[in-house]
Amino acid sequence: MTLPWHKPAFEKLKKMIDQNHLPHALLITGAPQMGKFDLMQQLVQTLLCQDQSCGQCALCRAISKDSPKEVLDTSVLIRRSHYPNMVYCRTEVNDKGVESKNIRIDQIRAFCDALNKTADDLQIGVLFYADQMNVSAANSLLKTLEEPRDNTLIILLAHNPKNLPATILSRCQSVHIAPAYDKQTQSWLEGHISDTQNKDFDIPQLLENTHGVPFKVLSELSGDGFIHYQNWQNQLLNIAVHPAMINQVQDFEGNEVEVLNCLQNLVIEGIRLKSSKHEGGLVELNQIIKTVKTDFLFRLLDDIYHAISLSKTPVNIKLLLDNILIVWSHITRLQRYPQITKT
Ligand SMILES: [Zn+2]
């Protein structure tokens, strides 16, 4: 079963298989939790299963037993798939059981060695996530990509192709899983959440909030992520309508980046509604966009992006959020847009 938001990417892959144009190196990209691993599994099953990914045969079952979330307790350079002709290269654990941030050169060497074994059957190597290769690892992989052997398929999974060297990118054919907001994805989500959640939450809004990542909607709903989110969203909307409420916000401390993300989504939605001259589902937001200057929304959005990127540095994020909230609370009344973050 193809996930609805995988369809365009899968069709592209299927075409490559049908026309016998599958490259030696394939790059599957998409935001975290877009289901890159699942798409890879479906590709391999379609490629190898006699019955085009039936899901039932020994081969299909072996491949679907593999999981990117496998709990690692021992360190090995590469991992074997449940399907004998497939190996994985991924970040490993050290002796203390801590997972490393990078894929190292010795791992890539072992990965390429395993693939270079002479064999009649197609040998498949899957590397995730290619964004995590350090420079020497990437250079080492490049050698194998430059001299592709027959009967091997290397599949790289990556969150962001921008993090990969151009030399690697140029040797792979890419397939991207795009964020999904469409009706089919919405109905898939409806079928995967409880009746109560269907009543309590607006699915298009949930997809907006996760930037179109359906699995993220599920994982956040299974925790209390969205309850927090709705609480922040309500407070943010309140502040912009009643600036004095800024002194009564709750649950912002310690969640500064999440609150900034929430505000970012509100501002993006505000800009979208204002430019399309439509009203949205949030009453307060409709009220705000009636009087706000579009230019101020864009400038606030820039400041929010900047603050989120600064949050990875030792900046005082609480102070930064406070400053942004002061501007947001007066966004409909501002005469001039103030400077918040220095660029
Ligand atoms: Zn099968």
Coordinates of N, CA and C and ligand atoms in Angstrom, one line a residue, residues 49 53-57 60, ligand 1:
C49 N 10.3 -8.4 -5.3 CA 9.2 -9.3 -5.1 C 8.7 -9.8 -6.5
S53 N 5.8 -6.2 -4.6 CA 5.5 -5.8 -3.2 C 4.2 -6.4 -2.7
C54 N 4.0 -7.7 -2.7 CA 2.8 -8.3 -2.3 C 2.6 -8.2 -0.8
G55 N 3.7 -8.0 0.0 CA 3.6 -7.8 1.4 C 3.5 -9.2 2.1
Q56 N 3.4 -10.3 1.4 CA 3.1 -11.6 2.0 C 4.3 -12.5 1.9
C57 N 5.0 -12.5 0.8 CA 6.1 -13.5 0.6 C 7.2 -13.3 1.6
C60 N 9.2 -10.0 1.0 CA 8.5 -8.8 1.5 C 8.5 -8.7 3.0
Ligands
ZN1 ZN 6.3 -10.1 -2.0

